[in-house]
């Protein structure tokens, strides 16, 4: 190695491969340690060139053609092609792996799959749910080509249509040691999104930054890894093209960026399991990703209503009063929640016999009122109750379900109830025990869903109450952004598996248990997340602060989860930490009305923030926003149907719908519902007007039908405190329903359609409808699906199952009618009750059965 180091030091002194060899932007760091001395750097065979600051380009970096693995010949494998990679000269890493196995699989025409693993030793590989069946594509149909550089090994993936380089890993060496895996690549552009969960803009900053991925209990703030890990990114290219990359690895990792543009993956274990998605457009990239990790679950209809929670509803009487005051003040409320206040001594699967002694009766009372009830469930199980007094721990002990430490004893952490044991969800017996616990508790308290908190997993002590053994597992040679990395599962089985995938296991097990117990569509909300979580659960963005900055950053947070295949996502409306203000809470309720998941949640130390505690004008603004959401629930539910069946996004970044519009590439203060509803919230204190971008086309104000004809431009829109600007895209029909205080009631109300005509006088929309609560209605074909088409408005019931029987279309509002109609016909009969407003809008009151074909037309 010393000879090789000397050889490459000569290359540093006399660079021959490029005149800009020392160009700062193309330096790839020689390891992630920025404090290397010149002597330590050169011992690695790397180049050393100091700069004024450590903050930018590395001082120690690889020369070109740094020694690495040598690739053998490609040979056929069962799934594709493979080759052996060998390293003649060891790297500077401890426990180098000298031989690797490469396999390349063409999953389908738009998805290329590469794995690099140690053939001599089994390493942890992340299990994923069965994705959508893939079709092997003919060679002429694939969207990519791949080229190999045999020595040192690297590969280049290009887009076949234009030869654009999507990935080029030859720019820096591949490193693969026992606890250090590194792969660098160039990027096709600097427009990169993803790699959550972090407190960032939608477009990531590539200027010598890095992101750590390791699930942990951390309130959202900048420069920190948060509750979830999603090693997937999407790159916007030129001309509306896009691609994505997914590294299926759940170990702690760091992704380092540089403005080349390029990035470097560094993982602390596992294998390199890489998927490359060629799109070619952003929506196709997300769909291809979800074909690997699983499509989102279909939520129950009621879960799209308004949810209310607080840590601090200390009794069942308090909880009852809150729900009653909401409805007395005419605020829709579908789901009342309780935080850990309900639990006896803060132990899960119990309820306090004094403060919540009538909890079962309270839940049944909510059900009689058409409401639902959800409570919190932490995965940690109290371990200090006297034997025979706490069945979840007693039974778990007998069934050997808890994680153990290196000595074979139960690993004890510390969470809300004190000393705590953690279930080992990889154990099949644990899964049955967990289901039994849920079944037993549900037999007493018939909850409608469960909220999983602290499942990163979180603990109030580092490692365990006994500390951690001094081992390579606890002190690996590299830790991503050291201050953000610690293991709570020290010395346990999870050291070689890690904790990130616990979020999948416990979400899946709770979902499975709820299905078996309730025999209805389950609702699960998880704080921690990992790829595939959307297949089982919704998420919320954790302990956000009640301030304007957190309000603004909640939009890219929700949009990132949309890219990650988790459409049911939202932030705590009005904020969780700290006191809100009336203005902030009004604006947050307006924005929250368009989160796919809407819940107001508050910490116990704060001032109340239920909508009814504010002044009458603020209440009116909040009520208007929530009623608007409820009127749009048929449309939102239909969007979730398309997410569940076709991997469409619900809350959608503008660049996904308008990929060729450069103005949309970085917008994350506005967003879309589907392809047709544009939401432009106020995000600044004191603002009463808003500069909103309207992409090219015609957009109508949802409030009054005013048209805006744009070539793609920012417009200054009025935005008084009682208003959130919402626009409907021309050419679309939005199914709606009269709101009510619960979805149980609103689902019985008349429908109405908002029709936004194009310049040519046409529009289209659809409605998916079922009972909102049964399992597998789409798969069992137990649903209604109606297509609406306008010139004249025609309904085409593609499928009917009875769930629309008795429901009527009660009205239409048609935007874009150029002049007052002479008459309106409904199924051939004249409608006497219609009006024409503001030179563009027709309003009609009718009563047509939704389960039958109908036609509404007008004569100009």
Short mmCIF file of N, CA and C in Angstrom, two decimals, residues 771-827:
data_model
loop_
_atom_site.label_atom_id
_atom_site.label_comp_id
_atom_site.label_asym_id
_atom_site.label_seq_id
_atom_site.Cartn_x
_atom_site.Cartn_y
_atom_site.Cartn_z
N UNK A 771 -68.43 2.26 0.70
CA UNK A 771 -68.99 2.57 2.02
C UNK A 771 -67.99 3.27 2.93
N UNK A 772 -66.75 3.43 2.46
CA UNK A 772 -65.75 4.21 3.17
C UNK A 772 -65.06 3.49 4.30
N UNK A 773 -65.43 2.24 4.59
CA UNK A 773 -64.90 1.59 5.78
C UNK A 773 -64.60 0.10 5.59
N UNK A 774 -65.13 -0.50 4.54
CA UNK A 774 -64.93 -1.94 4.35
C UNK A 774 -63.56 -2.23 3.75
N UNK A 775 -63.14 -3.46 3.94
CA UNK A 775 -61.83 -3.89 3.46
C UNK A 775 -61.88 -4.22 1.97
N UNK A 776 -60.82 -3.86 1.27
CA UNK A 776 -60.54 -4.34 -0.08
C UNK A 776 -61.71 -4.12 -1.05
N UNK A 777 -62.35 -2.95 -0.96
CA UNK A 777 -63.52 -2.74 -1.82
C UNK A 777 -63.13 -2.69 -3.29
N UNK A 778 -62.00 -2.08 -3.60
CA UNK A 778 -61.58 -2.03 -5.01
C UNK A 778 -61.20 -3.42 -5.49
N UNK A 779 -60.42 -4.14 -4.70
CA UNK A 779 -59.98 -5.46 -5.10
C UNK A 779 -61.16 -6.43 -5.25
N UNK A 780 -62.20 -6.23 -4.42
CA UNK A 780 -63.38 -7.10 -4.48
C UNK A 780 -64.45 -6.54 -5.42
N UNK A 781 -64.13 -5.43 -6.07
CA UNK A 781 -65.04 -4.76 -7.01
C UNK A 781 -66.36 -4.37 -6.35
N UNK A 782 -66.25 -3.92 -5.12
CA UNK A 782 -67.42 -3.53 -4.34
C UNK A 782 -67.43 -2.01 -4.17
N UNK A 783 -67.63 -1.30 -5.26
CA UNK A 783 -67.54 0.16 -5.24
C UNK A 783 -68.30 0.74 -6.42
N UNK A 784 -68.47 2.04 -6.39
CA UNK A 784 -69.02 2.79 -7.53
C UNK A 784 -67.90 3.65 -8.12
N UNK A 785 -67.94 3.77 -9.42
CA UNK A 785 -66.99 4.66 -10.10
C UNK A 785 -67.73 5.36 -11.22
N UNK A 786 -67.71 6.69 -11.16
CA UNK A 786 -68.45 7.50 -12.14
C UNK A 786 -67.49 8.45 -12.81
N UNK A 787 -67.60 8.56 -14.10
CA UNK A 787 -66.86 9.54 -14.89
C UNK A 787 -67.81 10.66 -15.28
N UNK A 788 -67.36 11.89 -15.11
CA UNK A 788 -68.13 13.06 -15.51
C UNK A 788 -67.44 13.72 -16.69
N UNK A 789 -68.22 14.07 -17.70
CA UNK A 789 -67.69 14.72 -18.90
C UNK A 789 -68.54 15.94 -19.20
N UNK A 790 -67.89 17.02 -19.57
CA UNK A 790 -68.62 18.24 -19.94
C UNK A 790 -68.07 18.75 -21.25
N UNK A 791 -68.72 19.27 -22.10
CA UNK A 791 -69.49 20.17 -22.88
C UNK A 791 -70.80 20.30 -22.17
N UNK A 792 -71.73 19.48 -22.47
CA UNK A 792 -72.83 19.26 -21.55
C UNK A 792 -72.31 18.30 -20.48
N UNK A 793 -72.81 18.40 -19.27
CA UNK A 793 -72.30 17.56 -18.20
C UNK A 793 -73.01 16.21 -18.24
N UNK A 794 -72.25 15.17 -18.45
CA UNK A 794 -72.79 13.82 -18.55
C UNK A 794 -72.10 12.95 -17.51
N UNK A 795 -72.89 12.15 -16.79
CA UNK A 795 -72.31 11.17 -15.88
C UNK A 795 -72.32 9.81 -16.55
N UNK A 796 -71.23 9.08 -16.36
CA UNK A 796 -71.11 7.74 -16.92
C UNK A 796 -70.75 6.79 -15.78
N UNK A 797 -71.76 6.15 -15.17
CA UNK A 797 -71.45 5.21 -14.08
C UNK A 797 -70.78 3.95 -14.63
N UNK A 798 -69.46 3.89 -14.49
CA UNK A 798 -68.71 2.75 -15.00
C UNK A 798 -68.98 1.51 -14.16
N UNK A 799 -69.15 1.70 -12.84
CA UNK A 799 -69.46 0.58 -11.95
C UNK A 799 -70.36 1.09 -10.84
N UNK A 800 -71.35 0.29 -10.46
CA UNK A 800 -72.26 0.61 -9.36
C UNK A 800 -72.36 -0.58 -8.42
N UNK A 801 -72.48 -0.29 -7.11
CA UNK A 801 -72.64 -1.38 -6.15
C UNK A 801 -73.71 -1.12 -5.11
N UNK A 802 -74.42 -0.01 -5.21
CA UNK A 802 -75.47 0.32 -4.25
C UNK A 802 -75.08 1.37 -3.25
N UNK A 803 -73.80 1.69 -3.13
CA UNK A 803 -73.39 2.65 -2.10
C UNK A 803 -73.85 4.07 -2.41
N UNK A 804 -74.21 4.34 -3.65
CA UNK A 804 -74.72 5.67 -4.02
C UNK A 804 -76.25 5.72 -4.03
N UNK A 805 -76.90 4.61 -3.76
CA UNK A 805 -78.36 4.58 -3.79
C UNK A 805 -78.93 5.59 -2.80
N UNK A 806 -79.89 6.36 -3.25
CA UNK A 806 -80.53 7.35 -2.39
C UNK A 806 -79.82 8.68 -2.36
N UNK A 807 -78.60 8.76 -2.91
CA UNK A 807 -77.87 10.03 -2.93
C UNK A 807 -78.11 10.73 -4.25
N UNK A 808 -78.16 12.07 -4.19
CA UNK A 808 -78.52 12.83 -5.38
C UNK A 808 -77.46 13.87 -5.69
N UNK A 809 -77.42 14.24 -6.96
CA UNK A 809 -76.68 15.43 -7.36
C UNK A 809 -77.59 16.62 -7.13
N UNK A 810 -77.20 17.48 -6.18
CA UNK A 810 -78.08 18.58 -5.80
C UNK A 810 -77.79 19.88 -6.51
N UNK A 811 -76.67 19.95 -7.24
CA UNK A 811 -76.38 21.20 -7.91
C UNK A 811 -75.11 21.15 -8.72
N UNK A 812 -74.94 22.16 -9.56
CA UNK A 812 -73.75 22.35 -10.38
C UNK A 812 -73.30 23.79 -10.26
N UNK A 813 -72.00 24.01 -10.28
CA UNK A 813 -71.49 25.33 -10.58
C UNK A 813 -70.54 25.14 -11.75
N UNK A 814 -70.76 25.89 -12.80
CA UNK A 814 -70.01 25.73 -14.03
C UNK A 814 -69.24 27.02 -14.28
N UNK A 815 -67.90 26.92 -14.27
CA UNK A 815 -67.04 28.07 -14.53
C UNK A 815 -66.67 28.10 -16.00
N UNK A 816 -66.66 29.29 -16.56
CA UNK A 816 -66.21 29.44 -17.94
C UNK A 816 -67.31 29.47 -18.97
N UNK A 817 -68.55 29.66 -18.55
CA UNK A 817 -69.65 29.81 -19.51
C UNK A 817 -69.63 31.25 -20.00
N UNK A 818 -69.45 31.49 -21.29
CA UNK A 818 -69.14 32.85 -21.75
C UNK A 818 -70.30 33.83 -21.72
N UNK A 819 -71.53 33.33 -21.70
CA UNK A 819 -72.67 34.24 -21.70
C UNK A 819 -73.85 33.55 -21.02
N UNK A 820 -74.84 34.34 -20.58
CA UNK A 820 -75.96 33.72 -19.87
C UNK A 820 -76.69 32.72 -20.76
N UNK A 821 -76.96 31.52 -20.25
CA UNK A 821 -77.69 30.53 -21.05
C UNK A 821 -79.16 30.90 -21.16
N UNK A 822 -79.76 30.53 -22.29
CA UNK A 822 -81.20 30.76 -22.46
C UNK A 822 -81.99 29.82 -21.56
N UNK A 823 -81.47 28.61 -21.38
CA UNK A 823 -82.14 27.65 -20.50
C UNK A 823 -81.14 26.56 -20.12
N UNK A 824 -81.50 25.83 -19.08
CA UNK A 824 -80.71 24.68 -18.62
C UNK A 824 -81.63 23.47 -18.59
N UNK A 825 -81.13 22.34 -19.11
CA UNK A 825 -81.89 21.09 -19.10
C UNK A 825 -81.19 20.07 -18.23
N UNK A 826 -81.98 19.37 -17.42
CA UNK A 826 -81.49 18.24 -16.63
C UNK A 826 -82.25 17.00 -17.06
N UNK A 827 -81.53 16.08 -17.66
CA UNK A 827 -82.16 14.89 -18.25
C UNK A 827 -83.31 15.28 -19.17
#
